[in-house]
Short mmCIF file of C-alpha atoms in Angstrom, two decimals:
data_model
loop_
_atom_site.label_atom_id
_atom_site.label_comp_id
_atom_site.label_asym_id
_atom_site.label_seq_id
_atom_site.Cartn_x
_atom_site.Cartn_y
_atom_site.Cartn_z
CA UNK A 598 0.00 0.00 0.00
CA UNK A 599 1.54 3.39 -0.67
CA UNK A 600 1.89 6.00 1.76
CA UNK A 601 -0.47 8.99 1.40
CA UNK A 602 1.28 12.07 1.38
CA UNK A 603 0.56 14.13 4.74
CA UNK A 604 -0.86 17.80 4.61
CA UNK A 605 -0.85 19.72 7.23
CA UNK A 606 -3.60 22.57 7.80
CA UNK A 607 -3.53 25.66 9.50
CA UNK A 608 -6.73 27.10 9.55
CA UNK A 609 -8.82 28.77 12.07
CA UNK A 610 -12.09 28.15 9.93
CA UNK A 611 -13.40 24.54 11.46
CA UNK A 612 -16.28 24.44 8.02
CA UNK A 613 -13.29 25.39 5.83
CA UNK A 614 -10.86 22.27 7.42
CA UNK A 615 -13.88 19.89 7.16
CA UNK A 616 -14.81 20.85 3.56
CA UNK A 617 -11.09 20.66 2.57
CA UNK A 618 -10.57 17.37 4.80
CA UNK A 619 -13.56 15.85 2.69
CA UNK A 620 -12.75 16.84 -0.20
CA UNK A 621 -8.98 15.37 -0.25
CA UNK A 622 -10.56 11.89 1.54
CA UNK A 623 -10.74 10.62 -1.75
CA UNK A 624 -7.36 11.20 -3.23
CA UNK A 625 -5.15 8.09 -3.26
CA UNK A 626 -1.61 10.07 -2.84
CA UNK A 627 -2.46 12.79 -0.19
CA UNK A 628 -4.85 13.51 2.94
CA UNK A 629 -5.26 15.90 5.53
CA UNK A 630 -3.30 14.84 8.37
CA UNK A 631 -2.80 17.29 11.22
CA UNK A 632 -5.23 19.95 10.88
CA UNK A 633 -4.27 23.37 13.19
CA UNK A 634 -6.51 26.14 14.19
CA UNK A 635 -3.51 28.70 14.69
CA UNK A 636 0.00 29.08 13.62
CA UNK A 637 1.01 28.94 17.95
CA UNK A 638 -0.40 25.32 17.50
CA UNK A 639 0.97 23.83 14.64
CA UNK A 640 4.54 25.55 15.64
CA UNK A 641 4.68 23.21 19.30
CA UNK A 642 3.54 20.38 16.52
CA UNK A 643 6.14 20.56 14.41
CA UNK A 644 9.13 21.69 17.00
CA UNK A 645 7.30 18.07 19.24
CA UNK A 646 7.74 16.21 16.57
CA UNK A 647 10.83 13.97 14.78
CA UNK A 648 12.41 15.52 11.37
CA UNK A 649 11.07 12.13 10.00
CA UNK A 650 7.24 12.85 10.44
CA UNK A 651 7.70 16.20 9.10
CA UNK A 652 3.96 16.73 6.50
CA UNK A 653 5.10 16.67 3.17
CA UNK A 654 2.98 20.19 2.66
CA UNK A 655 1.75 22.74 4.93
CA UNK A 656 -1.24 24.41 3.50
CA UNK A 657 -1.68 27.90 5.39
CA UNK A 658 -4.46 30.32 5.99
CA UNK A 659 -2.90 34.28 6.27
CA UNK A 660 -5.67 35.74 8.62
CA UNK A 661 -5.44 33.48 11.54
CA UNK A 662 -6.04 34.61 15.18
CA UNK A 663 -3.05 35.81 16.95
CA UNK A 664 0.43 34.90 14.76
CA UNK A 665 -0.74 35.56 11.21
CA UNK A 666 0.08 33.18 8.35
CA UNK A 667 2.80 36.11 7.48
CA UNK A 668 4.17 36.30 10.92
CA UNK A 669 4.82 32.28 11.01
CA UNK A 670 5.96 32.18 7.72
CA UNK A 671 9.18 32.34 8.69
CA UNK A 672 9.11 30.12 11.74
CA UNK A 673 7.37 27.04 9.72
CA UNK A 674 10.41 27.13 7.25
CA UNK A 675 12.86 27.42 10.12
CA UNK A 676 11.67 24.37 11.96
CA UNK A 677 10.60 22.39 8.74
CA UNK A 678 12.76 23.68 6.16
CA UNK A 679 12.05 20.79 3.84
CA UNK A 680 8.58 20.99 3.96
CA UNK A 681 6.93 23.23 0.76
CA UNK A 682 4.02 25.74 2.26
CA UNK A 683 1.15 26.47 -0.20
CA UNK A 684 -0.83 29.82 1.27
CA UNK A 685 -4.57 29.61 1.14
CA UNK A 686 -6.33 32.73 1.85
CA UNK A 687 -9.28 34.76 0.80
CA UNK A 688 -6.40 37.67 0.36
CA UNK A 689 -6.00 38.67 -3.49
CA UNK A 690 -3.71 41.76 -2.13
CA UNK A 691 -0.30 42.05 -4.12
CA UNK A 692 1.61 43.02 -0.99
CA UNK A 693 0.32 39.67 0.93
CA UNK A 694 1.19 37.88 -2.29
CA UNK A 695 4.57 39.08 -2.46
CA UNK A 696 5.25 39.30 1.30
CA UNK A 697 4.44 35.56 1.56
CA UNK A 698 6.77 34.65 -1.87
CA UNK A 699 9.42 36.70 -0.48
CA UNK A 700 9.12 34.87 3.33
CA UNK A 701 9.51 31.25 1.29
CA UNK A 702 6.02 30.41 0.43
CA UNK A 703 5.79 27.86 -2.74
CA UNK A 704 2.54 28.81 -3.93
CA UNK A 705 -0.50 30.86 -3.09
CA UNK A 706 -4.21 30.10 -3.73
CA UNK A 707 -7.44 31.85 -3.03
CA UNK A 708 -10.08 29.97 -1.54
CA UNK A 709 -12.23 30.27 -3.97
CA UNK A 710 -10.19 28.08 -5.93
CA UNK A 711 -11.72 24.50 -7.13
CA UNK A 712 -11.02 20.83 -5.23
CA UNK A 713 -8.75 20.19 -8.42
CA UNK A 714 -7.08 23.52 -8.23
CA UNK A 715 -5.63 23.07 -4.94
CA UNK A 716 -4.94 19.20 -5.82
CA UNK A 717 -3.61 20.04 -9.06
CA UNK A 718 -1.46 22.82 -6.68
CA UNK A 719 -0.33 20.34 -4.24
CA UNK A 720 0.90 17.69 -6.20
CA UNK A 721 2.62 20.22 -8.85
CA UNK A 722 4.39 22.28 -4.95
CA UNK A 723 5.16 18.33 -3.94
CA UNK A 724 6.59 17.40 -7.34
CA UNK A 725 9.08 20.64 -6.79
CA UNK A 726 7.34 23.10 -8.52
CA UNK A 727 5.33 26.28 -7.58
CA UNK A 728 1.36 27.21 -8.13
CA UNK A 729 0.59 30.81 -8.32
CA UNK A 730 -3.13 31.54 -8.55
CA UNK A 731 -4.26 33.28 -11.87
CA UNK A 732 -6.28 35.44 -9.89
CA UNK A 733 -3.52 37.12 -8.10
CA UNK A 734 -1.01 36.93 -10.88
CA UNK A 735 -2.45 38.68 -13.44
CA UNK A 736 -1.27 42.11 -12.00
CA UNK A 737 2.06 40.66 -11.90
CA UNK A 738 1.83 39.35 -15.54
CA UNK A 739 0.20 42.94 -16.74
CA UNK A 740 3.51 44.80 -15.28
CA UNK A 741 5.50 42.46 -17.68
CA UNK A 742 4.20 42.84 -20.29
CA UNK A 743 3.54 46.60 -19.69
CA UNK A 744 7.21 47.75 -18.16
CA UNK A 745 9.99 46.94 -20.72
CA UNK A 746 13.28 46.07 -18.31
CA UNK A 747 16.49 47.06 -17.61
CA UNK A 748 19.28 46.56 -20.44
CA UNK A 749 21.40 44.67 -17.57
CA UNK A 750 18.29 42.85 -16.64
CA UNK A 751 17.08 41.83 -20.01
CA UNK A 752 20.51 39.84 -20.19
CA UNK A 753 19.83 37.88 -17.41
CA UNK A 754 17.62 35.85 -19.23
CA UNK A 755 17.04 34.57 -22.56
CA UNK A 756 13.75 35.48 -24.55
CA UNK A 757 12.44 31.66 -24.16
CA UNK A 758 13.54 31.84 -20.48
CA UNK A 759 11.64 35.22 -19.74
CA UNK A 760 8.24 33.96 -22.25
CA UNK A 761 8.69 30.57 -19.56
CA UNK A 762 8.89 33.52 -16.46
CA UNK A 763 5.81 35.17 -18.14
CA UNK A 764 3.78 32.57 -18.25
CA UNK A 765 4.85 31.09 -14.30
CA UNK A 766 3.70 34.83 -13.44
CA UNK A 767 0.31 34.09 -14.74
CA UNK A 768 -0.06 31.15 -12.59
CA UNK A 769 0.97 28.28 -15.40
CA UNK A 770 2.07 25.17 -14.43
CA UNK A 771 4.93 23.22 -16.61
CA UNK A 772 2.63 21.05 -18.55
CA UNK A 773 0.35 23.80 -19.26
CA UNK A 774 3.52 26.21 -20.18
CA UNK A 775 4.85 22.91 -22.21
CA UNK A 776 1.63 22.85 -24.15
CA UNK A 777 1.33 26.73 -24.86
CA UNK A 778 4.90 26.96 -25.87
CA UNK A 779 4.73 24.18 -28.23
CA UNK A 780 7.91 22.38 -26.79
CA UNK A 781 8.35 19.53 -24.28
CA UNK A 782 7.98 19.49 -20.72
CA UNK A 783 11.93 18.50 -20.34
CA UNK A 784 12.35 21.65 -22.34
CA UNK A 785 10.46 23.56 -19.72
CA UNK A 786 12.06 21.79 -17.24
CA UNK A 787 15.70 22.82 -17.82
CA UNK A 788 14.66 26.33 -18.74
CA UNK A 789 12.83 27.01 -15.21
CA UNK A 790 15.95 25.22 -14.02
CA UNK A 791 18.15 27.82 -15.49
CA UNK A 792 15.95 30.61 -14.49
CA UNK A 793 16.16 29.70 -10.68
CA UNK A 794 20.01 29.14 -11.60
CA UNK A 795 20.01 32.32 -12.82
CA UNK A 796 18.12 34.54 -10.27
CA UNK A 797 19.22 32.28 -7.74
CA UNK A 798 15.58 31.06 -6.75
CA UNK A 799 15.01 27.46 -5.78
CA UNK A 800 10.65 28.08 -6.97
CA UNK A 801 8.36 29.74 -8.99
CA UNK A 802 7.36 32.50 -6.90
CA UNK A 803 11.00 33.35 -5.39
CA UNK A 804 11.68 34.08 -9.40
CA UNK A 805 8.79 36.32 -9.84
CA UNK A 806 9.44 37.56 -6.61
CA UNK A 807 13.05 38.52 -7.40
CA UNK A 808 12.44 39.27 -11.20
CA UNK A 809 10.28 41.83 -9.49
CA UNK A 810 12.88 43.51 -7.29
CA UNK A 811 15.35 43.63 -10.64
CA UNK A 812 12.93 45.63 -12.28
CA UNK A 813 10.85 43.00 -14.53
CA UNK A 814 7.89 44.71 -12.75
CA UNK A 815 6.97 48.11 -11.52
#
């Protein structure tokens, strides 16, 4: 039998973690394991418990009562630094988006997004990628396209490698950016590889996140 991969939740919503606890039941690689109603709780959790029974994902809420999903950020890398956090919050605002990128978060998803939408997000943030929702990457895509960069900057990256950032800003994953593109997902593979290489990024959202400081973006 194969071992489900463990999420941890930290919500503060009790409908919310029963709804997402339901929905997941089904899925034969992954299921809510420890569930959290603050980030004070699932910090003793995780600093109690052996490196080996780590979750393989933390899935966090940003408007919790007392430490905010911002505040522990930090703290739930430091204590599980292995461990990929997706945020899930009814927050669309760019400075929560990039605040939580910046802090180490692997993706970010509203909660209005669909059961396969956060699957789809979890196994893609498992698998070593990143999910960005559309929603609240579209700004970041619009600034692209609308702010021509730097001379230094725009030879950081090759025209492939920034279309491949482009479309990761919009919220793509690498099958869907494989399939847009026209070439293979080994293609977009090594370019995201070289991108993180490049901006020295080890996801998705640290690359938009930094392409954003060297003046990709407004």
């Amino acid at each position: 039998m194969t071992t489900k991969h463990q999420i941890m939740l930290i919500e503060d919503n009790q409908e919310f973690r029963s709804v997402l606890e339901f929905s997941l039941s089904g899925e034969s690689d992954m299921e809510i394991g420890r569930q959290c109603s603050s980030a004070e709780f699932a910090l003793r959790v995780l600093e109690n418990e052996p490196a080996d029974k780590a979750p393989t994902l933390i899935l966090l809420d940003l408007n919790l009562t007392g430490m905010t999903g911002i505040e522990a950020l930090p703290a739930l890398k430091k204590i599980a630094p292995q461990t990929p956090i997706i945020i899930l919050s009814q927050s669309n605002k760019e400075t929560d988006v990039l605040t939580a990128i910046a802090k180490g978060a692997s993706g970010y998803l509203l909660k209005s997004s669909t059961v396969d939408q956060i699957i789809d997000a979890i196994r893609e943030v498992i698998a070593g990628g990143s999910s960005l929702d559309p929603k609240v990457a579209s700004y970041l895509l619009k600034q692209i396209r609308e702010h021509a960069p730097d001379d230094d900057v725009n030879t950081i990256l090759t025209s492939r490698e920034r279309e491949v950032l482009e479309l990761l800003a919009e919220g793509y994953v690498k099958k869907e950016i494989s399939d847009k593109l026209g070439i293979s997902y080994r293609t977009v593979d090594t370019h995201i590889r070289h991108i993180y290489e490049k901006l020295h990024v080890n996801n998705g959202p640290a690359a938009v996140n930094v392409a954003h400081k060297l003046g990709l973006f407004q």
